[in-house]
Short mmCIF file of C-alpha atoms and ligand atoms in Angstrom, two decimals:
data_model
loop_
_atom_site.label_atom_id
_atom_site.label_comp_id
_atom_site.label_asym_id
_atom_site.label_seq_id
_atom_site.Cartn_x
_atom_site.Cartn_y
_atom_site.Cartn_z
CA UNK X 1 -38.72 15.09 -114.16
CA UNK X 2 -41.62 13.96 -116.59
CA UNK X 3 -42.48 17.55 -117.31
CA UNK X 4 -38.86 18.50 -118.06
CA UNK X 5 -38.68 15.77 -120.64
CA UNK X 6 -41.95 16.61 -122.32
CA UNK X 7 -40.78 20.16 -122.32
CA UNK X 8 -37.72 19.24 -124.13
CA UNK X 9 -39.59 17.16 -126.75
CA UNK X 10 -42.18 19.87 -127.34
CA UNK X 11 -39.50 22.34 -127.68
CA UNK X 12 -37.58 20.26 -130.05
CA UNK X 13 -40.43 19.84 -132.23
CA UNK X 14 -41.32 23.59 -132.23
CA UNK X 15 -37.52 24.31 -132.98
CA UNK X 16 -37.62 21.90 -135.86
CA UNK X 17 -40.77 23.15 -137.37
CA UNK X 18 -39.47 26.75 -137.09
CA UNK X 19 -36.21 25.81 -138.89
CA UNK X 20 -38.16 24.25 -141.74
CA UNK X 21 -40.29 27.46 -142.15
CA UNK X 22 -37.28 29.68 -141.74
CA UNK X 23 -35.50 27.76 -144.48
CA UNK X 24 -38.35 28.14 -146.77
CA UNK X 25 -38.47 31.78 -145.89
CA UNK X 26 -34.61 32.21 -146.62
CA UNK X 27 -35.01 30.51 -149.91
CA UNK X 28 -37.67 32.87 -150.90
CA UNK X 29 -35.69 35.90 -149.65
CA UNK X 30 -32.54 34.88 -151.47
CA UNK X 31 -34.29 34.74 -154.81
CA UNK X 32 -35.60 38.27 -154.24
CA UNK X 33 -32.10 39.55 -152.90
CA UNK X 34 -30.47 38.14 -156.00
CA UNK X 35 -32.80 40.18 -158.24
CA UNK X 36 -32.27 43.28 -156.29
CA UNK X 37 -28.46 42.83 -156.43
CA UNK X 38 -28.68 42.51 -160.25
CA UNK X 39 -30.68 45.66 -160.47
CA UNK X 40 -28.22 47.57 -158.31
CA UNK X 41 -25.28 46.51 -160.42
CA UNK X 42 -26.96 47.85 -163.50
CA UNK X 43 -27.79 51.22 -161.73
CA UNK X 44 -24.23 51.51 -160.51
CA UNK X 45 -22.82 51.11 -164.09
CA UNK X 46 -25.22 53.68 -165.47
CA UNK X 47 -24.08 56.11 -162.72
CA UNK X 48 -20.50 55.44 -163.47
CA UNK X 49 -21.00 56.23 -167.22
CA UNK X 50 -22.60 59.50 -166.31
CA UNK X 51 -19.77 60.70 -164.15
CA UNK X 52 -16.83 59.86 -166.41
CA UNK X 53 -16.74 63.44 -167.74
CA UNK X 54 -16.68 65.20 -164.57
CA UNK X 55 -14.44 62.80 -162.58
CA UNK X 56 -12.33 65.45 -161.09
CA UNK X 57 -15.34 67.22 -159.58
CA UNK X 58 -16.64 63.95 -158.08
CA UNK X 59 -13.90 63.74 -155.57
CA UNK X 60 -13.77 67.32 -154.66
CA UNK X 61 -16.80 66.67 -152.35
CA UNK X 62 -15.29 63.84 -150.35
CA UNK X 63 -13.25 64.48 -147.19
CA UNK X 64 -11.71 61.99 -144.88
CA UNK X 65 -10.64 62.90 -141.30
CA UNK X 66 -10.00 61.23 -137.91
CA UNK X 67 -8.37 58.18 -139.31
CA UNK X 68 -6.99 56.04 -136.38
CA UNK X 69 -6.29 52.65 -135.25
CA UNK X 70 -4.98 51.08 -131.90
CA UNK X 71 -1.70 49.69 -130.78
CA UNK X 72 -2.11 45.81 -130.75
CA UNK X 73 -1.17 43.29 -128.25
CA UNK X 74 1.89 41.24 -129.15
CA UNK X 75 0.98 38.40 -131.54
CA UNK X 76 -2.17 40.10 -132.69
CA UNK X 77 -3.00 39.24 -136.31
CA UNK X 78 -5.80 41.77 -136.98
CA UNK X 79 -6.64 45.28 -136.03
CA UNK X 80 -9.64 47.66 -136.45
CA UNK X 81 -9.29 50.99 -138.39
CA UNK X 82 -11.45 53.96 -137.91
CA UNK X 83 -12.24 57.15 -139.93
CA UNK X 84 -14.69 59.71 -140.49
CA UNK X 85 -15.93 60.16 -144.18
CA UNK X 86 -17.90 63.33 -145.34
CA UNK X 87 -19.48 63.65 -148.67
CA UNK X 88 -20.22 67.16 -149.31
CA UNK X 89 -20.77 66.66 -153.07
CA UNK X 90 -23.93 66.08 -154.84
CA UNK X 91 -23.38 62.46 -155.82
CA UNK X 92 -23.28 59.30 -153.72
CA UNK X 93 -20.01 57.52 -153.48
CA UNK X 94 -18.96 54.11 -151.85
CA UNK X 95 -15.83 53.13 -149.84
CA UNK X 96 -14.99 49.86 -151.68
CA UNK X 97 -11.67 49.06 -150.26
CA UNK X 98 -8.55 50.22 -148.52
CA UNK X 99 -4.92 49.32 -147.64
CA UNK X 100 -2.85 49.55 -144.52
CA UNK X 101 0.95 49.62 -144.60
CA UNK X 102 1.07 47.03 -141.69
CA UNK X 103 -1.46 44.42 -143.15
CA UNK X 104 -1.68 42.14 -146.07
CA UNK X 105 -5.38 43.06 -146.82
CA UNK X 106 -8.13 45.37 -145.52
CA UNK X 107 -11.91 44.56 -145.44
CA UNK X 108 -14.87 46.87 -144.51
CA UNK X 109 -16.70 45.41 -141.74
CA UNK X 110 -19.63 46.15 -139.81
CA UNK X 111 -19.85 45.14 -136.04
CA UNK X 112 -23.04 44.71 -134.11
CA UNK X 113 -23.73 43.80 -130.42
CA UNK X 114 -27.09 42.17 -129.75
CA UNK X 115 -27.93 40.89 -126.46
CA UNK X 116 -24.38 40.53 -125.46
CA UNK X 117 -23.41 38.80 -128.65
CA UNK X 118 -20.76 40.48 -130.89
CA UNK X 119 -21.21 39.99 -134.65
CA UNK X 120 -19.08 41.01 -137.42
CA UNK X 121 -19.76 41.03 -141.17
CA UNK X 122 -18.17 42.20 -144.30
CA UNK X 123 -19.96 45.01 -145.87
CA UNK X 124 -21.02 43.60 -149.25
CA UNK X 125 -20.58 45.87 -152.21
CA UNK X 126 -18.98 48.70 -150.37
CA UNK X 127 -19.96 51.22 -147.69
CA UNK X 128 -22.25 53.83 -149.27
CA UNK X 129 -21.70 57.55 -148.47
CA UNK X 130 -24.78 59.44 -149.39
CA UNK X 131 -24.41 63.14 -150.57
CA UNK X 132 -24.52 65.57 -147.66
CA UNK X 133 -23.79 62.92 -144.95
CA UNK X 134 -20.91 61.86 -142.82
CA UNK X 135 -20.19 58.31 -142.05
CA UNK X 136 -18.09 57.53 -139.03
CA UNK X 137 -16.29 54.25 -138.87
CA UNK X 138 -15.80 53.66 -135.12
CA UNK X 139 -15.55 51.00 -132.51
CA UNK X 140 -18.69 48.99 -132.13
CA UNK X 141 -19.84 49.83 -135.65
CA UNK X 142 -18.36 50.14 -139.11
CA UNK X 143 -14.61 49.52 -139.05
CA UNK X 144 -11.87 48.78 -141.50
CA UNK X 145 -10.58 45.22 -140.62
CA UNK X 146 -6.83 45.06 -141.05
CA UNK X 147 -6.24 41.50 -141.77
CA UNK X 148 -2.97 39.42 -141.48
CA UNK X 149 -0.79 42.11 -139.87
CA UNK X 150 2.71 42.24 -141.07
CA UNK X 151 3.82 44.50 -138.33
CA UNK X 152 2.82 45.86 -135.03
CA UNK X 153 1.14 49.21 -134.95
CA UNK X 154 2.70 51.18 -132.06
CA UNK X 155 1.23 54.12 -129.94
CA UNK X 156 2.04 57.37 -131.49
CA UNK X 157 3.72 55.89 -134.66
CA UNK X 158 1.27 56.78 -137.36
CA UNK X 159 0.77 54.27 -140.19
CA UNK X 160 0.14 55.05 -143.72
CA UNK X 161 -2.67 53.75 -145.85
CA UNK X 162 -5.38 54.45 -148.53
CA UNK X 163 -9.04 54.52 -148.90
CA UNK X 164 -10.54 53.43 -152.14
CA UNK X 165 -13.69 54.87 -153.32
CA UNK X 166 -15.91 53.98 -156.28
CA UNK X 167 -15.90 57.33 -157.72
CA UNK X 168 -13.35 59.56 -155.93
CA UNK X 169 -10.62 56.88 -156.45
CA UNK X 170 -7.85 56.40 -154.06
CA UNK X 171 -7.21 58.69 -151.24
CA UNK X 172 -3.99 58.48 -149.21
CA UNK X 173 -4.36 58.84 -145.33
CA UNK X 174 -2.44 58.25 -142.23
CA UNK X 175 -3.76 56.42 -139.35
CA UNK X 176 -2.82 57.86 -135.87
CA UNK X 177 -2.29 55.02 -133.37
CA UNK X 178 -4.10 55.24 -130.09
CA UNK X 179 -3.43 52.95 -127.07
CA UNK X 180 -4.85 49.51 -126.71
CA UNK X 181 -8.43 49.94 -125.46
CA UNK X 182 -8.87 53.44 -126.70
CA UNK X 183 -12.50 54.37 -127.50
CA UNK X 184 -11.86 57.30 -129.80
CA UNK X 185 -9.13 59.20 -131.61
CA UNK X 186 -8.51 61.32 -128.56
CA UNK X 187 -6.94 58.31 -126.96
CA UNK X 188 -4.36 58.70 -129.53
CA UNK X 189 -2.91 61.69 -127.59
CA UNK X 190 -1.12 64.67 -128.89
CA UNK X 191 2.14 62.94 -129.50
CA UNK X 192 1.79 62.50 -133.31
CA UNK X 193 4.64 64.27 -134.91
CA UNK X 194 4.16 68.01 -135.59
CA UNK X 195 2.73 68.85 -138.97
CA UNK X 196 0.71 65.65 -139.01
CA UNK X 197 -1.81 66.74 -136.51
CA UNK X 198 -3.86 63.65 -135.65
CA UNK X 199 -2.46 61.81 -138.63
CA UNK X 200 -5.87 61.54 -140.29
CA UNK X 201 -6.47 65.16 -141.02
CA UNK X 202 -4.01 65.27 -143.82
CA UNK X 203 -5.08 63.74 -147.10
CA UNK X 204 -3.84 63.62 -150.64
CA UNK X 205 -5.49 62.36 -153.73
CA UNK X 206 -3.56 60.04 -155.90
CA UNK X 207 -4.41 58.14 -159.14
CA UNK Y 1 -45.27 29.39 -161.16
CA UNK Y 2 -48.30 30.92 -159.31
CA UNK Y 3 -49.67 27.67 -158.25
CA UNK Y 4 -46.16 26.44 -156.99
CA UNK Y 5 -46.14 29.64 -154.84
CA UNK Y 6 -49.32 29.21 -153.42
CA UNK Y 7 -48.69 25.77 -152.57
CA UNK Y 8 -45.42 26.85 -150.73
CA UNK Y 9 -47.48 29.60 -149.04
CA UNK Y 10 -50.09 26.95 -147.91
CA UNK Y 11 -47.27 24.73 -146.54
CA UNK Y 12 -45.89 27.67 -144.72
CA UNK Y 13 -49.05 28.59 -143.16
CA UNK Y 14 -49.67 25.14 -141.72
CA UNK Y 15 -46.16 24.82 -140.52
CA UNK Y 16 -46.36 28.03 -138.75
CA UNK Y 17 -49.66 26.84 -137.34
CA UNK Y 18 -47.98 23.81 -135.90
CA UNK Y 19 -45.17 25.98 -134.67
CA UNK Y 20 -47.60 28.09 -132.78
CA UNK Y 21 -49.32 25.00 -131.22
CA UNK Y 22 -45.83 23.54 -130.18
CA UNK Y 23 -44.84 26.89 -128.71
CA UNK Y 24 -48.17 27.07 -126.59
CA UNK Y 25 -47.39 23.50 -125.35
CA UNK Y 26 -43.80 24.53 -124.40
CA UNK Y 27 -45.02 27.72 -122.68
CA UNK Y 28 -47.62 25.77 -120.69
CA UNK Y 29 -45.26 23.05 -119.65
CA UNK Y 30 -42.69 25.66 -118.62
CA UNK Y 31 -45.16 27.75 -116.74
CA UNK Y 32 -46.15 24.62 -114.72
CA UNK Y 33 -42.58 23.91 -113.86
CA UNK Y 34 -41.99 27.41 -112.72
CA UNK Y 35 -45.05 27.46 -110.49
CA UNK Y 36 -43.86 24.15 -108.99
CA UNK Y 37 -40.34 25.63 -108.35
CA UNK Y 38 -41.92 28.70 -106.84
CA UNK Y 39 -43.79 26.66 -104.44
CA UNK Y 40 -40.65 24.89 -103.45
CA UNK Y 41 -38.73 28.14 -103.03
CA UNK Y 42 -36.18 27.07 -105.61
CA UNK Y 43 -34.50 29.51 -108.22
CA UNK Y 44 -35.56 29.90 -111.75
CA UNK Y 45 -35.03 26.52 -113.58
CA UNK Y 46 -31.57 26.24 -114.98
CA UNK Y 47 -30.16 29.06 -112.91
CA UNK Y 48 -28.19 26.85 -110.67
CA UNK Y 49 -26.84 24.91 -113.52
CA UNK Y 50 -25.26 28.03 -115.38
CA UNK Y 51 -21.58 27.49 -115.71
CA UNK Y 52 -20.09 24.22 -114.56
CA UNK Y 53 -17.13 22.16 -114.13
CA UNK Y 54 -14.20 22.25 -116.75
CA UNK Y 55 -10.64 21.41 -117.45
CA UNK Y 56 -8.67 23.37 -119.82
CA UNK Y 57 -5.12 24.49 -120.59
CA UNK Y 58 -3.76 27.85 -119.45
CA UNK Y 59 -1.33 30.21 -121.28
CA UNK Y 60 1.52 28.43 -119.56
CA UNK Y 61 0.43 25.15 -120.89
CA UNK Y 62 -0.58 23.85 -117.49
CA UNK Y 63 -4.00 22.14 -116.90
CA UNK Y 64 -6.53 24.43 -115.36
CA UNK Y 65 -9.33 22.96 -113.41
CA UNK Y 66 -12.63 24.91 -112.32
CA UNK Y 67 -11.94 23.22 -108.98
CA UNK Y 68 -9.34 25.81 -108.38
CA UNK Y 69 -12.14 28.46 -108.52
CA UNK Y 70 -13.89 27.11 -105.44
CA UNK Y 71 -14.22 29.51 -102.70
CA UNK Y 72 -13.13 32.60 -104.60
CA UNK Y 73 -14.92 35.04 -106.79
CA UNK Y 74 -14.30 34.98 -110.46
CA UNK Y 75 -14.96 36.80 -113.66
CA UNK Y 76 -15.08 34.63 -116.97
CA UNK Y 77 -15.51 35.82 -120.54
CA UNK Y 78 -15.06 34.37 -123.94
CA UNK Y 79 -13.18 35.74 -126.90
CA UNK Y 80 -10.34 35.28 -129.29
CA UNK Y 81 -7.12 36.98 -130.25
CA UNK Y 82 -8.04 37.51 -133.92
CA UNK Y 83 -10.56 40.05 -132.68
CA UNK Y 84 -10.08 43.70 -133.74
CA UNK Y 85 -12.06 45.39 -131.20
CA UNK Y 86 -13.98 43.89 -128.31
CA UNK Y 87 -11.70 41.43 -126.89
CA UNK Y 88 -8.51 43.41 -126.61
CA UNK Y 89 -10.60 46.23 -125.20
CA UNK Y 90 -12.32 44.00 -122.69
CA UNK Y 91 -8.89 42.63 -121.70
CA UNK Y 92 -7.74 46.20 -121.23
CA UNK Y 93 -10.66 47.22 -119.27
CA UNK Y 94 -10.35 44.12 -116.89
CA UNK Y 95 -6.66 45.25 -116.43
CA UNK Y 96 -7.72 48.67 -115.39
CA UNK Y 97 -10.48 47.32 -113.13
CA UNK Y 98 -7.99 44.98 -111.46
CA UNK Y 99 -5.69 48.01 -110.94
CA UNK Y 100 -8.39 50.05 -109.41
CA UNK Y 101 -9.38 47.24 -106.94
CA UNK Y 102 -6.05 47.46 -105.43
CA UNK Y 103 -4.93 44.61 -103.17
CA UNK Y 104 -8.54 43.15 -103.10
CA UNK Y 105 -8.09 42.32 -106.81
CA UNK Y 106 -5.84 39.26 -105.73
CA UNK Y 107 -9.03 37.62 -104.54
CA UNK Y 108 -10.60 37.78 -108.01
CA UNK Y 109 -9.80 35.26 -110.65
CA UNK Y 110 -10.21 36.57 -114.17
CA UNK Y 111 -10.59 34.08 -116.95
CA UNK Y 112 -10.35 34.75 -120.72
CA UNK Y 113 -11.47 31.53 -122.60
CA UNK Y 114 -10.91 31.39 -126.35
CA UNK Y 115 -13.70 30.56 -128.63
CA UNK Y 116 -10.91 29.80 -131.39
CA UNK Y 117 -8.67 26.98 -129.99
CA UNK Y 118 -7.33 26.24 -133.43
CA UNK Y 119 -5.54 29.47 -133.54
CA UNK Y 120 -5.40 30.42 -129.91
CA UNK Y 121 -2.77 27.91 -128.64
CA UNK Y 122 -1.45 28.41 -125.20
CA UNK Y 123 1.71 30.07 -126.77
CA UNK Y 124 -0.49 32.45 -128.74
CA UNK Y 125 -2.46 33.29 -125.55
CA UNK Y 126 0.62 33.86 -123.49
CA UNK Y 127 2.14 36.28 -126.06
CA UNK Y 128 -1.15 38.07 -126.57
CA UNK Y 129 -1.85 38.30 -122.76
CA UNK Y 130 1.46 39.61 -121.88
CA UNK Y 131 0.12 43.12 -122.79
CA UNK Y 132 -2.47 42.91 -119.95
CA UNK Y 133 -2.57 42.34 -116.08
CA UNK Y 134 -0.54 39.17 -115.46
CA UNK Y 135 -3.36 37.85 -113.07
CA UNK Y 136 -5.65 37.31 -116.25
CA UNK Y 137 -5.65 33.76 -117.01
CA UNK Y 138 -6.05 32.70 -120.59
CA UNK Y 139 -7.64 29.28 -121.29
CA UNK Y 140 -7.37 27.17 -124.45
CA UNK Y 141 -8.24 23.37 -125.13
CA UNK Y 142 -9.48 21.03 -127.76
CA UNK Y 143 -12.27 21.98 -129.96
CA UNK Y 144 -14.58 19.44 -127.97
CA UNK Y 145 -13.42 20.88 -124.71
CA UNK Y 146 -14.13 24.47 -125.64
CA UNK Y 147 -17.61 23.52 -127.24
CA UNK Y 148 -18.40 21.91 -123.70
CA UNK Y 149 -17.37 25.04 -121.71
CA UNK Y 150 -19.34 27.28 -124.29
CA UNK Y 151 -22.35 25.17 -123.81
CA UNK Y 152 -22.20 25.32 -119.99
CA UNK Y 153 -21.93 28.93 -120.12
CA UNK Y 154 -24.47 29.38 -122.96
CA UNK Y 155 -22.01 31.09 -125.21
CA UNK Y 156 -22.82 31.84 -128.85
CA UNK Y 157 -19.58 31.25 -130.77
CA UNK Y 158 -19.98 30.92 -134.68
CA UNK Y 159 -17.27 30.98 -137.19
CA UNK Y 160 -17.67 33.49 -140.24
CA UNK Y 161 -15.66 33.02 -143.32
CA UNK Y 162 -14.07 36.31 -144.69
CA UNK Y 163 -13.28 36.99 -148.24
CA UNK Y 164 -9.57 36.42 -147.84
CA UNK Y 165 -10.40 32.79 -147.06
CA UNK Y 166 -9.71 33.13 -143.38
CA UNK Y 167 -12.45 33.48 -140.79
CA UNK Y 168 -13.66 35.39 -137.79
CA UNK Y 169 -15.74 34.58 -134.76
CA UNK Y 170 -19.07 35.92 -133.63
CA UNK Y 171 -19.34 35.43 -130.02
CA UNK Y 172 -21.03 36.30 -126.66
CA UNK Y 173 -18.88 39.13 -125.19
CA UNK Y 174 -20.63 39.31 -121.81
CA UNK Y 175 -18.24 39.03 -118.74
CA UNK Y 176 -19.96 36.79 -116.25
CA UNK Y 177 -19.41 37.37 -112.50
CA UNK Y 178 -19.50 34.42 -110.02
CA UNK Y 179 -19.23 34.63 -106.26
CA UNK Y 180 -17.13 32.32 -104.00
CA UNK Y 181 -19.95 29.88 -103.87
CA UNK Y 182 -20.02 29.53 -107.75
CA UNK Y 183 -23.11 31.30 -108.20
CA UNK Y 184 -23.65 33.69 -110.97
CA UNK Y 185 -24.13 37.05 -109.40
CA UNK Y 186 -23.89 39.74 -112.20
CA UNK Y 187 -22.65 40.43 -115.62
CA UNK Y 188 -20.50 43.20 -117.27
CA UNK Y 189 -21.49 44.44 -120.59
CA UNK Y 190 -19.84 46.56 -123.29
CA UNK Y 191 -22.58 49.10 -123.12
CA UNK Y 192 -22.03 49.86 -119.53
CA UNK Y 193 -19.74 52.70 -118.41
CA UNK Y 194 -16.66 52.17 -116.54
CA UNK Y 195 -17.98 53.34 -113.07
CA UNK Y 196 -20.93 50.83 -113.23
CA UNK Y 197 -18.53 47.88 -114.09
CA UNK Y 198 -16.15 48.85 -111.32
CA UNK Y 199 -18.79 48.99 -108.84
CA UNK Y 200 -20.01 45.55 -109.77
CA UNK Y 201 -16.46 44.05 -109.44
CA UNK Y 202 -16.09 45.99 -106.14
CA UNK Y 203 -19.22 44.38 -104.70
CA UNK Y 204 -18.12 41.00 -105.78
CA UNK Y 205 -14.62 41.22 -104.09
CA UNK Y 206 -16.10 42.81 -101.04
CA UNK Y 207 -18.55 39.92 -100.61
CA UNK Y 208 -15.97 37.34 -101.34
CU1 CU W 301 -14.05 43.23 -138.28
#
């Protein structure tokens, strides 16, 4: 019993000390991070200026496919959206925002699972899509977070939306709706109306 | 500026040194305890205390006491209905598992405890859970009651504010499996395949 108490006290002391040190570290890191963020903002602006002339070209290289979401249980206020974005162009781009016909707002999130703990964070400053790469927003990873649903996504009833990119601008898409619990777009089944394929395959540019 | 930094650096070094010393002390004490427990043939310190009694409110607004779990195996996991991915998916999977267990599923009590009682009222849980197996019990309570259960099950539950001024929850997503004696026997994880999870649940209900 005595040893348990001692153990507790020692652990508390260690914890407290560690907290102080971590706080010091965090303060130092924040300072560094701020500086880095400033630098990045400047770089982005320079890049923007450089691409103004060939704006049309810059989104020729960006393609969006396999956009899907899931049917939600009754009373659900949020949903996750998934999509694959491929940048076959020569310039980096960024997914900076999105819209979904059945939600008030959309955020770009990253989910992680560490030792059984699910964590979700907003992707600060947009999700980078490097040239020659493909980024898959999928369950358990990056996703669009549909916040404040104004309606219920129903299985096999595609929902319209848009993706907004820093350079390519706005791209209209359609999210196929898979059943609750689906792990991939294949769960969306082949019931989407003819001509729409899997909903997400079709895309249009609009400005 | 440089002098300031080096002073900070020195303080950090000293503090880390103290952390190391304290950690060694904790380790030594803990080891001693373990050896003592091993001599007495006991389980790992703390294992018997995982979980514990609670009284919450179910989705029908009725009091649910952990006493009603005595003598039957149960599966418990934590989540919230403002969850885009893992919570509805886990509820869906539990629904499928119960279906696959057949009549034996009636022995198993499945509990979904909210980590967001402010928004997950019994009414909200009732509506949300209507999409899943009706045998799944959803539990809410006061902030204090939920904090108490979360502590007993060592659940991480942290509020994260989103840019629209709302919030989401980071939380432990593991499903904990308890046998009829109330002892933690296994867990289900998101990374496991369906077969593995089903086999664990099958063993749990077979044993009773
Ligand atoms: Cu999210």
